[in-house]
Coordinates of C-alpha atoms in Angstrom, one line a residue:
Chain L
M695 CA 22.3 -17.4 -24.7
K696 CA 21.0 -19.1 -21.7
N697 CA 24.5 -19.7 -20.5
T698 CA 25.5 -16.1 -21.0
L699 CA 22.5 -15.0 -19.0
G700 CA 23.4 -17.5 -16.3
I701 CA 26.9 -16.1 -16.1
V702 CA 25.8 -12.5 -16.1
G703 CA 23.3 -13.5 -13.4
L704 CA 26.1 -15.0 -11.3
I705 CA 28.2 -12.0 -11.7
V706 CA 25.3 -9.8 -10.6
V707 CA 24.7 -11.9 -7.6
L708 CA 28.4 -11.9 -6.7
L709 CA 28.6 -8.1 -7.0
S710 CA 25.2 -7.4 -5.6
A711 CA 26.1 -7.7 -2.0
C712 CA 28.8 -5.2 -1.9
S713 CA 29.9 -1.6 -2.5
K714 CA 33.0 0.3 -1.9
S715 CA 33.2 1.9 1.5
E716 CA 35.4 4.7 2.7
D717 CA 38.2 2.4 4.0
G718 CA 38.6 1.0 0.5
G719 CA 37.2 -2.3 1.6
T720 CA 33.7 -3.6 0.6
K721 CA 30.7 -3.3 2.8
P722 CA 27.4 -5.0 2.0
F723 CA 24.5 -2.7 1.1
F724 CA 22.3 -4.7 3.3
Y725 CA 23.4 -6.8 6.3
I726 CA 22.1 -7.8 9.7
P727 CA 24.1 -6.0 12.4
D728 CA 25.2 -8.2 15.3
G729 CA 22.4 -8.6 17.8
F730 CA 19.7 -7.4 15.4
P731 CA 16.7 -9.6 14.8
D732 CA 15.7 -10.8 11.3
P733 CA 14.5 -7.9 9.2
V734 CA 10.9 -7.7 8.1
Y735 CA 11.7 -6.7 4.6
Q736 CA 14.0 -9.5 3.5
F737 CA 14.7 -8.5 -0.2
Q738 CA 13.8 -12.0 -1.4
N739 CA 12.0 -10.7 -4.5
N740 CA 14.2 -7.6 -4.7
P741 CA 17.8 -8.4 -4.0
V742 CA 20.0 -5.3 -3.6
T743 CA 22.2 -4.6 -6.6
P744 CA 24.6 -1.7 -7.2
E745 CA 22.4 -0.6 -10.1
G746 CA 19.1 -0.9 -8.2
F747 CA 20.5 0.9 -5.2
A748 CA 21.9 3.7 -7.5
L749 CA 18.5 4.0 -9.2
G750 CA 16.7 4.2 -5.9
K751 CA 19.1 6.9 -4.7
K752 CA 18.6 8.9 -7.8
L753 CA 14.8 8.7 -7.4
F754 CA 15.1 9.6 -3.7
Y755 CA 16.9 12.8 -4.5
D756 CA 14.9 13.7 -7.6
P757 CA 12.1 16.3 -7.4
I758 CA 10.6 14.7 -10.5
L759 CA 8.5 12.7 -8.0
S760 CA 6.6 15.9 -7.1
R761 CA 3.9 17.7 -9.2
D762 CA 5.9 20.8 -9.9
S763 CA 9.4 19.3 -9.6
T764 CA 10.2 21.3 -6.4
I765 CA 10.3 18.7 -3.7
A766 CA 12.3 15.5 -3.4
C767 CA 12.1 12.8 -0.8
G768 CA 15.6 14.1 0.2
S769 CA 14.1 17.6 0.9
C770 CA 12.3 16.3 4.0
H771 CA 14.7 13.5 4.8
Q772 CA 18.3 14.9 5.1
Q773 CA 21.3 12.7 5.7
F774 CA 23.1 15.0 8.0
V775 CA 20.2 14.6 10.5
A776 CA 19.9 10.9 9.9
F777 CA 17.3 11.6 7.2
A778 CA 14.9 13.5 9.4
H779 CA 14.0 17.1 8.4
S780 CA 16.4 19.4 10.0
D781 CA 14.9 21.9 12.4
H782 CA 11.3 21.5 11.1
R783 CA 8.5 20.9 13.5
L784 CA 6.0 19.9 10.8
S785 CA 6.9 18.8 7.4
H786 CA 7.1 21.4 4.6
G787 CA 5.9 20.3 1.2
I788 CA 4.9 21.6 -2.1
N789 CA 3.9 25.3 -2.3
N790 CA 5.3 25.6 1.2
L791 CA 2.3 23.7 2.6
L792 CA 2.6 22.5 6.1
G793 CA 1.8 18.9 7.0
N794 CA 0.5 17.9 10.4
R795 CA 3.3 15.6 11.4
N796 CA 7.1 15.7 12.0
S797 CA 9.3 14.0 9.4
P798 CA 10.8 11.0 11.1
A799 CA 14.4 10.0 10.6
L800 CA 15.0 7.1 8.2
F801 CA 17.3 4.1 9.2
N802 CA 16.9 0.5 10.0
I803 CA 13.5 0.6 8.3
A804 CA 13.9 -2.8 6.8
W805 CA 13.1 -4.0 10.4
F806 CA 9.8 -2.0 10.5
P807 CA 6.6 -4.0 10.2
N808 CA 4.8 -0.8 9.2
F809 CA 5.5 2.9 8.6
M810 CA 4.4 6.4 9.6
W811 CA 3.6 7.6 13.1
D812 CA 0.3 5.8 12.8
G813 CA 1.5 2.7 11.0
G814 CA -0.8 3.4 8.1
V815 CA 1.7 2.1 5.5
N816 CA 2.0 -1.7 5.6
H817 CA 5.0 -2.4 3.4
L818 CA 8.3 -0.8 2.5
E819 CA 7.5 -1.0 -1.3
V820 CA 4.4 1.0 -1.0
Q821 CA 5.8 3.6 1.4
P822 CA 6.8 6.2 -1.3
L823 CA 3.2 6.3 -2.6
A824 CA 2.1 8.1 0.6
P825 CA 4.3 11.3 0.2
I826 CA 3.9 11.2 -3.6
G827 CA 0.1 11.3 -3.4
N828 CA -0.1 13.6 -0.4
P829 CA -1.5 17.0 -1.5
V830 CA 0.6 18.8 1.1
E831 CA 3.8 16.9 0.3
M832 CA 4.5 16.0 -3.3
D833 CA 0.9 16.2 -4.7
E834 CA 1.6 14.0 -7.7
T835 CA -0.1 10.8 -9.1
M836 CA 1.9 7.7 -9.7
A837 CA 0.7 7.5 -13.2
N838 CA 2.3 10.9 -13.9
V839 CA 5.5 9.9 -12.2
I840 CA 5.8 6.9 -14.5
M841 CA 5.0 9.0 -17.5
K842 CA 7.7 11.6 -16.6
L843 CA 10.3 8.8 -15.9
K844 CA 9.5 7.2 -19.2
R845 CA 10.0 10.5 -21.0
S846 CA 13.3 11.3 -19.3
N847 CA 16.6 10.8 -21.0
S848 CA 18.4 9.0 -18.2
Y849 CA 15.8 6.8 -16.5
P850 CA 15.1 4.1 -19.1
A851 CA 18.7 3.1 -19.2
L852 CA 18.9 3.1 -15.4
F853 CA 15.9 0.8 -15.1
E854 CA 17.3 -1.5 -17.8
A855 CA 20.6 -1.7 -15.8
A856 CA 18.8 -2.3 -12.5
F857 CA 15.9 -4.7 -13.5
G858 CA 16.9 -5.9 -17.0
S859 CA 14.1 -4.1 -18.7
D860 CA 13.7 -0.5 -19.8
T861 CA 10.0 -0.7 -19.2
I862 CA 9.4 1.6 -16.3
T863 CA 6.7 0.3 -13.9
T864 CA 5.5 1.3 -10.5
Q865 CA 6.8 -1.9 -9.0
A866 CA 10.3 -1.4 -10.3
T867 CA 10.3 2.2 -9.1
M868 CA 9.1 1.2 -5.7
R869 CA 11.6 -1.7 -5.5
A870 CA 14.5 0.5 -6.4
M871 CA 13.6 2.9 -3.6
A872 CA 13.2 0.0 -1.2
Q873 CA 16.7 -1.1 -2.1
F874 CA 18.1 2.3 -1.3
M875 CA 16.1 3.0 1.8
G876 CA 16.2 -0.5 3.1
S877 CA 20.0 -0.4 3.0
M878 CA 20.1 2.6 5.4
I879 CA 21.4 0.9 8.4
S880 CA 22.5 2.6 11.6
A881 CA 24.3 0.4 14.0
D882 CA 27.7 2.0 14.4
S883 CA 27.2 4.4 17.2
K884 CA 29.3 4.7 20.4
Y885 CA 26.6 2.7 22.1
D886 CA 27.1 -0.2 19.5
K887 CA 30.9 0.0 20.0
Y888 CA 30.4 -0.1 23.7
K889 CA 28.3 -3.2 23.5
D890 CA 30.9 -4.7 21.2
G891 CA 33.5 -4.1 23.9
K892 CA 35.4 -1.7 21.6
V893 CA 35.0 1.5 23.7
N894 CA 34.3 2.4 27.2
F895 CA 31.4 4.5 28.5
T896 CA 32.0 7.5 30.8
N897 CA 30.4 7.3 34.3
A898 CA 27.6 9.6 33.2
E899 CA 26.9 7.5 30.0
L900 CA 26.9 4.3 32.1
S901 CA 24.5 5.7 34.6
G902 CA 22.3 7.0 31.7
L903 CA 22.3 3.5 30.2
Q904 CA 21.2 1.9 33.5
L905 CA 18.5 4.5 33.9
F906 CA 17.4 4.0 30.4
R907 CA 17.1 0.2 30.8
A908 CA 15.1 0.7 34.0
K909 CA 12.8 3.4 32.8
C910 CA 12.6 3.6 29.0
E911 CA 13.6 0.2 27.7
S912 CA 10.1 -1.2 28.0
C913 CA 9.0 0.9 25.0
H914 CA 12.3 2.0 23.4
K915 CA 13.6 -1.5 23.3
E916 CA 17.2 -2.4 22.4
P917 CA 18.8 -2.9 19.9
L918 CA 16.4 -1.0 17.6
L919 CA 15.5 1.3 20.4
T920 CA 11.8 0.8 19.7
D921 CA 9.5 -2.2 20.2
M922 CA 7.4 -1.0 17.2
S923 CA 4.3 -0.9 19.3
F924 CA 1.7 1.9 19.3
R925 CA 1.3 3.7 22.5
N926 CA 0.1 6.9 24.1
N927 CA 3.0 8.5 26.1
G928 CA 0.8 11.1 27.6
L929 CA 1.3 14.1 25.3
D930 CA -2.4 15.0 25.2
A931 CA -5.6 14.6 27.2
N932 CA -7.8 14.5 24.0
F933 CA -7.0 13.6 20.4
N934 CA -9.1 15.9 18.3
K935 CA -6.0 17.2 16.6
D936 CA -4.6 13.8 15.6
A937 CA -6.2 10.5 16.4
G938 CA -3.0 8.7 15.7
R939 CA -3.3 4.9 15.3
A940 CA -7.1 5.2 15.4
K941 CA -7.1 7.0 12.1
I942 CA -6.0 3.8 10.6
T943 CA -7.8 1.2 12.7
T944 CA -11.0 3.2 13.5
L945 CA -10.8 1.7 17.0
P946 CA -11.5 4.1 19.9
Q947 CA -8.9 2.3 22.1
D948 CA -6.2 3.3 19.5
S949 CA -6.9 7.0 19.9
G950 CA -3.8 9.0 20.7
L951 CA -1.5 6.0 20.1
F952 CA 1.6 6.6 18.0
R953 CA 4.4 4.3 17.0
V954 CA 7.3 4.3 19.5
P955 CA 10.1 6.0 17.7
S956 CA 13.6 4.6 17.6
L957 CA 15.9 6.8 19.7
R958 CA 19.0 6.1 17.6
N959 CA 20.5 9.4 16.4
V960 CA 17.9 11.2 18.5
V961 CA 20.3 14.1 19.3
L962 CA 20.1 15.0 15.6
T963 CA 16.4 14.6 15.0
Y964 CA 14.9 17.4 17.0
P965 CA 12.3 18.7 17.4
Y966 CA 10.6 15.7 19.0
M967 CA 7.3 13.8 19.0
H968 CA 4.8 13.2 16.1
D969 CA 4.1 16.9 15.8
G970 CA 7.5 18.1 16.8
R971 CA 6.1 19.9 19.8
L972 CA 9.2 19.4 22.0
E973 CA 12.3 21.4 21.1
K974 CA 15.0 19.8 23.2
L975 CA 15.8 16.5 24.9
M976 CA 15.5 18.3 28.3
D977 CA 11.9 19.1 27.3
V978 CA 11.3 15.4 26.7
M979 CA 12.8 14.5 30.1
N980 CA 10.5 17.1 31.7
H981 CA 7.5 15.7 29.8
Y982 CA 8.1 12.2 31.2
H983 CA 8.9 13.5 34.7
S984 CA 6.0 15.9 35.2
G985 CA 4.1 16.5 31.9
I986 CA 2.1 13.4 31.5
Q987 CA -1.5 14.1 30.5
L988 CA -4.1 11.6 31.7
S989 CA -6.5 10.0 29.3
S990 CA -8.3 6.8 28.8
T991 CA -5.7 5.4 26.4
L992 CA -2.6 6.5 28.3
D993 CA -0.1 3.7 28.4
P994 CA -0.3 1.8 31.8
L995 CA 3.4 2.1 32.2
L996 CA 2.9 5.9 32.6
S997 CA -0.4 6.0 34.3
T998 CA 0.9 6.4 37.8
G999 CA 1.8 10.0 36.9
G1000 CA 4.9 9.5 34.7
I1001 CA 8.6 8.7 35.3
P1002 CA 10.1 10.5 38.3
L1003 CA 13.6 11.7 37.4
T1004 CA 16.1 13.9 39.4
A1005 CA 18.0 16.7 37.6
M1006 CA 21.1 14.5 37.6
E1007 CA 19.2 11.5 36.2
K1008 CA 17.8 13.7 33.4
N1009 CA 21.3 14.8 32.5
D1010 CA 22.7 11.3 32.6
L1011 CA 19.9 10.1 30.3
I1012 CA 20.6 12.8 27.8
T1013 CA 24.3 12.0 27.9
F1014 CA 23.5 8.4 27.2
L1015 CA 21.2 9.3 24.3
G1016 CA 24.2 11.1 22.9
T1017 CA 26.0 7.8 22.5
L1018 CA 23.3 6.7 20.0
T1019 CA 24.5 9.1 17.3
D1020 CA 26.0 7.2 14.3
Y1021 CA 28.5 9.4 12.6
T1022 CA 29.5 6.6 10.2
F1023 CA 25.9 6.5 8.9
I1024 CA 25.4 10.3 8.5
H1025 CA 28.7 10.6 6.6
D1026 CA 28.3 7.4 4.5
N1027 CA 29.1 8.5 1.0
R1028 CA 26.8 5.7 -0.5
F1029 CA 23.8 7.7 0.7
K1030 CA 25.1 11.2 -0.2
E1031 CA 23.1 13.2 -2.7
Chain S
M1460 CA -11.0 -41.7 -46.5
N1461 CA -12.7 -40.4 -49.6
K1462 CA -14.2 -37.0 -50.2
S1463 CA -17.8 -38.0 -49.4
K1464 CA -16.9 -39.6 -46.1
L1465 CA -15.1 -36.4 -45.1
V1466 CA -18.1 -34.3 -45.9
L1467 CA -20.2 -36.7 -43.9
A1468 CA -17.8 -36.4 -41.0
G1469 CA -17.9 -32.7 -41.3
L1470 CA -21.7 -32.7 -41.3
C1471 CA -21.7 -34.9 -38.2
L1472 CA -19.4 -32.5 -36.4
I1473 CA -21.5 -29.5 -37.3
S1474 CA -24.7 -31.3 -36.1
V1475 CA -23.0 -32.3 -32.9
S1476 CA -21.9 -28.7 -32.1
F1477 CA -25.3 -27.4 -33.2
F1478 CA -26.9 -29.9 -30.9
S1479 CA -24.9 -28.9 -27.9
C1480 CA -25.8 -25.3 -28.7
K1481 CA -29.4 -26.0 -28.6
D1482 CA -29.4 -28.2 -25.5
D1483 CA -26.9 -26.8 -23.0
K1484 CA -27.6 -29.5 -20.5
E1485 CA -25.7 -31.9 -22.7
D1486 CA -22.0 -32.5 -21.8
P1487 CA -19.6 -31.4 -24.5
A1488 CA -17.6 -34.0 -26.3
P1489 CA -14.8 -35.4 -24.1
S1490 CA -12.2 -34.5 -26.6
S1491 CA -12.9 -30.8 -26.5
G1492 CA -10.3 -28.4 -25.0
P1493 CA -10.5 -25.4 -22.7
G1494 CA -11.9 -22.2 -23.9
T1495 CA -12.1 -18.5 -23.1
V1496 CA -15.1 -17.1 -21.3
T1497 CA -15.9 -13.4 -21.4
L1498 CA -17.7 -11.7 -18.5
D1499 CA -19.3 -8.8 -20.2
I1500 CA -20.4 -6.1 -17.8
T1501 CA -22.7 -3.2 -18.6
N1502 CA -22.7 -0.5 -16.0
V1503 CA -26.3 0.9 -15.8
A1504 CA -28.3 3.3 -13.7
G1505 CA -31.6 1.6 -13.6
A1506 CA -32.9 1.3 -17.1
V1507 CA -30.2 3.3 -18.8
N1508 CA -26.5 2.8 -19.4
V1509 CA -24.1 4.9 -17.3
D1510 CA -22.9 7.9 -19.1
E1511 CA -19.5 8.7 -17.8
T1512 CA -19.2 12.0 -19.6
G1513 CA -21.4 13.2 -16.8
G1514 CA -24.0 14.5 -19.2
T1515 CA -26.8 12.4 -17.8
Y1516 CA -28.5 12.8 -14.4
Y1517 CA -30.1 9.9 -12.6
T1518 CA -32.3 9.8 -9.4
N1519 CA -31.4 7.7 -6.4
S1520 CA -33.8 6.2 -4.0
S1521 CA -33.6 9.2 -1.7
G1522 CA -34.8 11.3 -4.7
E1523 CA -31.5 12.9 -5.2
S1524 CA -30.3 13.7 -8.7
F1525 CA -26.7 12.8 -9.5
N1526 CA -24.4 12.2 -12.4
V1527 CA -21.4 9.9 -12.6
S1528 CA -17.9 11.1 -13.8
K1529 CA -15.9 8.2 -12.5
L1530 CA -16.8 4.6 -11.9
K1531 CA -14.1 2.0 -11.3
Y1532 CA -14.1 -1.3 -9.4
Y1533 CA -12.1 -4.5 -8.9
I1534 CA -13.3 -7.9 -9.7
S1535 CA -11.1 -10.8 -8.5
K1536 CA -11.1 -14.5 -7.7
V1537 CA -13.3 -15.6 -10.7
Q1538 CA -14.7 -19.1 -10.2
F1539 CA -16.9 -21.3 -12.3
Y1540 CA -19.5 -23.5 -10.7
N1541 CA -21.6 -26.5 -11.8
V1542 CA -24.5 -26.5 -9.4
D1543 CA -22.7 -26.5 -6.0
S1544 CA -19.2 -27.6 -7.1
M1545 CA -16.5 -25.2 -7.9
M1546 CA -15.0 -26.5 -11.1
Y1547 CA -12.4 -23.9 -12.0
E1548 CA -10.9 -20.8 -10.4
M1549 CA -8.8 -18.5 -12.7
P1550 CA -5.4 -18.1 -11.1
E1551 CA -4.3 -14.5 -10.5
S1552 CA -7.7 -13.2 -11.5
Y1553 CA -7.6 -9.5 -10.9
F1554 CA -9.6 -7.1 -13.1
L1555 CA -10.1 -3.4 -12.9
V1556 CA -13.4 -2.4 -14.5
D1557 CA -13.2 1.2 -15.5
E1558 CA -16.3 2.7 -17.2
S1559 CA -14.1 5.3 -19.0
N1560 CA -12.4 2.5 -20.8
Q1561 CA -15.0 0.1 -22.3
A1562 CA -12.4 -2.6 -23.1
T1563 CA -12.1 -3.1 -19.3
T1564 CA -15.8 -4.0 -19.0
K1565 CA -15.2 -7.3 -20.8
L1566 CA -13.2 -9.6 -18.6
E1567 CA -11.6 -12.4 -20.5
I1568 CA -11.1 -15.6 -18.6
P1569 CA -8.8 -17.9 -20.5
D1570 CA -8.2 -21.6 -20.1
V1571 CA -11.6 -22.5 -18.6
P1572 CA -11.8 -26.3 -18.8
A1573 CA -14.4 -27.6 -21.3
G1574 CA -17.6 -28.3 -19.5
S1575 CA -20.9 -27.0 -18.6
Y1576 CA -21.4 -24.4 -15.9
T1577 CA -24.4 -23.1 -14.1
S1578 CA -23.0 -20.1 -12.3
V1579 CA -20.0 -17.8 -11.9
R1580 CA -18.8 -16.4 -8.6
F1581 CA -16.3 -13.6 -8.1
T1582 CA -15.3 -11.0 -5.5
I1583 CA -15.7 -7.3 -5.7
G1584 CA -12.5 -6.3 -4.1
V1585 CA -8.9 -7.6 -3.6
D1586 CA -7.9 -10.3 -1.2
S1587 CA -6.0 -9.3 2.0
T1588 CA -2.7 -10.9 0.8
R1589 CA -2.4 -8.6 -2.2
N1590 CA -3.1 -5.6 0.1
V1591 CA -0.1 -6.3 2.3
S1592 CA 2.5 -7.6 -0.2
G1593 CA 4.1 -4.5 -1.6
A1594 CA 4.0 -3.0 -5.0
Q1595 CA 2.0 -5.1 -7.4
T1596 CA 1.7 -5.0 -11.2
G1597 CA -1.0 -5.2 -13.9
A1598 CA -4.6 -4.4 -12.8
L1599 CA -3.2 -4.0 -9.2
D1600 CA -0.6 -1.4 -10.2
P1601 CA -1.0 1.4 -7.7
A1602 CA -0.7 3.8 -10.6
N1603 CA -4.2 2.9 -11.5
D1604 CA -5.3 5.3 -8.8
M1605 CA -7.1 2.7 -6.8
F1606 CA -4.6 2.5 -3.9
W1607 CA -4.6 4.4 -0.6
G1608 CA -1.1 5.7 0.1
W1609 CA -1.8 6.9 3.6
S1610 CA -3.5 3.7 4.8
S1611 CA -2.1 1.0 2.6
G1612 CA -4.7 -1.0 0.7
Y1613 CA -6.8 -1.0 -2.4
I1614 CA -9.9 1.0 -3.1
F1615 CA -12.3 -1.7 -4.3
Y1616 CA -15.0 0.5 -5.6
K1617 CA -14.9 4.2 -6.6
I1618 CA -17.7 6.3 -7.8
E1619 CA -17.6 10.1 -8.2
G1620 CA -19.9 12.6 -9.6
K1621 CA -22.0 15.7 -8.9
S1622 CA -25.3 16.1 -7.2
P1623 CA -27.3 19.2 -6.1
A1624 CA -27.8 17.3 -2.8
S1625 CA -24.1 17.5 -2.0
S1626 CA -23.1 20.3 0.4
Q1627 CA -19.6 20.5 -1.2
P1628 CA -18.9 23.9 -2.8
D1629 CA -18.6 22.1 -6.2
S1630 CA -21.6 19.8 -5.5
S1631 CA -19.4 16.8 -5.8
F1632 CA -19.8 13.4 -4.1
M1633 CA -17.0 10.8 -3.8
Y1634 CA -17.2 7.3 -2.4
H1635 CA -14.0 5.4 -2.3
I1636 CA -14.7 2.1 -0.7
G1637 CA -12.2 -0.5 0.4
G1638 CA -10.8 -2.2 3.5
F1639 CA -9.5 -5.8 3.8
K1640 CA -9.2 -6.4 7.6
N1641 CA -11.6 -8.7 9.4
S1642 CA -10.0 -7.8 12.7
N1643 CA -11.9 -4.5 13.0
S1644 CA -14.8 -5.4 10.7
T1645 CA -13.8 -3.1 7.9
N1646 CA -13.6 -5.8 5.3
A1647 CA -15.3 -4.5 2.2
N1648 CA -14.6 -7.5 0.0
R1649 CA -17.9 -8.9 -1.2
E1650 CA -18.6 -12.2 -3.0
V1651 CA -21.1 -12.2 -5.8
E1652 CA -22.8 -15.2 -7.4
I1653 CA -24.2 -14.9 -10.8
D1654 CA -26.6 -17.8 -11.4
F1655 CA -27.5 -18.5 -15.1
A1656 CA -31.2 -18.9 -14.3
G1657 CA -31.5 -22.5 -15.4
E1658 CA -29.3 -22.1 -18.4
S1659 CA -25.8 -23.6 -18.8
L1660 CA -22.7 -22.0 -20.0
I1661 CA -20.9 -24.4 -22.4
V1662 CA -17.2 -24.1 -22.7
N1663 CA -15.8 -26.1 -25.6
G1664 CA -12.5 -25.2 -27.2
A1665 CA -12.6 -22.2 -29.5
R1666 CA -16.4 -21.7 -29.2
E1667 CA -17.3 -18.4 -27.8
A1668 CA -18.8 -18.3 -24.4
E1669 CA -20.0 -15.0 -22.9
I1670 CA -21.8 -14.1 -19.7
H1671 CA -23.7 -10.8 -19.9
M1672 CA -24.4 -9.0 -16.7
L1673 CA -25.6 -5.6 -15.5
A1674 CA -24.1 -3.6 -12.7
D1675 CA -26.6 -1.1 -11.4
V1676 CA -25.3 2.1 -9.7
L1677 CA -28.8 2.8 -8.4
K1678 CA -28.6 -0.4 -6.3
V1679 CA -25.3 0.9 -4.8
F1680 CA -27.4 3.8 -3.4
S1681 CA -30.4 1.7 -2.3
T1682 CA -30.1 -2.0 -1.8
P1683 CA -30.3 -2.9 1.1
N1684 CA -29.0 0.3 2.6
T1685 CA -30.2 3.8 1.6
I1686 CA -27.3 6.0 0.8
S1687 CA -28.1 9.7 0.8
I1688 CA -25.7 12.2 -0.8
A1689 CA -27.2 14.9 1.5
A1690 CA -26.3 12.7 4.5
F1691 CA -22.7 12.1 3.5
N1692 CA -21.1 13.2 0.2
T1693 CA -17.6 11.9 0.8
H1694 CA -16.2 8.7 2.1
M1695 CA -12.6 7.8 1.4
A1696 CA -11.5 5.3 4.1
P1697 CA -12.1 1.8 5.2
G1698 CA -14.8 1.2 7.8
G1699 CA -18.0 3.1 8.8
N1700 CA -20.2 4.0 5.9
A1701 CA -17.9 2.1 3.6
I1702 CA -19.5 -1.1 4.9
L1703 CA -23.0 0.1 4.1
I1704 CA -21.9 0.8 0.5
A1705 CA -20.1 -2.5 0.3
D1706 CA -23.2 -4.4 1.3
N1707 CA -25.0 -2.5 -1.5
Y1708 CA -22.4 -3.2 -4.2
A1709 CA -22.7 -6.9 -3.3
Q1710 CA -26.2 -6.6 -4.7
M1711 CA -25.5 -4.5 -7.8
F1712 CA -25.0 -7.3 -10.3
S1713 CA -27.7 -9.1 -12.1
F1714 CA -27.6 -11.8 -14.8
E1715 CA -28.7 -10.8 -18.3
H1716 CA -28.0 -13.6 -20.7
L1717 CA -25.5 -16.1 -22.0
H1718 CA -23.9 -16.3 -25.5
N1719 CA -23.1 -19.9 -26.2
D1720 CA -22.0 -19.8 -29.9

């Protein structure tokens, strides 16, 4: 018995790392792309397995997680826009209720030390609790979710396959979703290929990259294109509408600070900023060039009035941002509904 | 060994255990094994037991009448002391006391080493590690409705009810208290010491040992900080008024009596 278990375990471990990719070869679910730092979520207690990943994916696309079974995670996080919410300024939840923030894209989140625009969620495994419990998103209790999963025809067997027990728990549910979401890696854009020496940049792309490194890199740091810090990039002069990071820390010096977003796939993830107020990348350029609002928490890097950019520089920057789109990721069948 | 000797030995044993019952200062026989200690909590509002059906109204120190429809809190890190020495800490001790489920008001601490104890200490709350380590199980299962999704961390103490003093349309009040960070002074974990008032708790194998305590919701409104439902009827985040209430729940427990037989 013990031996059989051992052998099964071994097989699981051997299989666990890989899944079939389009080119017929195998690609690991989770890996550290060249040049990336060590991830924050390391999967030690939760190694990715094909069964765990498949369960996480089913949960992600299943409206069973919402009170009236109308909204899935995948309703607000859509693969073709890098798991952002296509063309929505503010998130749309249950009963068409509007949230107060813009759905961020999802990728490389195993590298995130915290989640949400204000960093309020401190661990990948508890992230789904926020939308599930949010009255304007899925408006459901975790106790109900577990009850519904237990009653379903399909889930007990899937939990058994993934975790060796058909007892459905919050922890197993969260870990399956962490396997799925944690495996969403975006590191195959033209920019990555350029850095690998596989493709060349056009002159405009090259000039955009240089401008980016000179003017944007200090916050949108390579290779994740965010340094994960919380900053005020000058959108507002007061923060009555959304206190941002201060909502979590209660510290006045954190008012109006939001987590620096990654700019990978940014062409796809419009509209922009935490409340989706800016429609186009040119609007973003104009904001940094001439729209910076002064306030006591404005980031020092922007406090001299913003980032002066010529029309040509704006265009080159936008051209460069275009190289950050990862078509492999948005077409990857493993993540398809 | 003949029959009469056996009886004699039996009598001796009985008298020994009887003796240790009477005089709790005596150390138990060295051969005795660990036992289970029950922390038996009765939630009260002053002189009466809390009635979670909401049928009973109480009056807080601000003169406001209120009832209780929900009362839940975490007890963790249970430690047994002999005078000033910590003798035993239950590993992984996390309990969720829920007044609507009376079984949860009796906390069973297994494997307490045989010995005599003069106090028990525990924390109302959940240590910071468990607040930052992902999805937990058992008492700490987020499905127990004691976890904030939007600002990760446990709710340590939750009381809800109605009061005519509340300005809410449905006259409700809700205090959800938690917070584990020292960095911004929002830590709502509070250590409690229950001293057995000169008595000793004797743990000795299968013998039953129970500590009876009261947890008074009126103190949560009054001691040392006066909490007025008219002044604020809702608090559901770490920091601010949560700290006032945490300082109060630190004082809500009182020792009632021991059962040592």
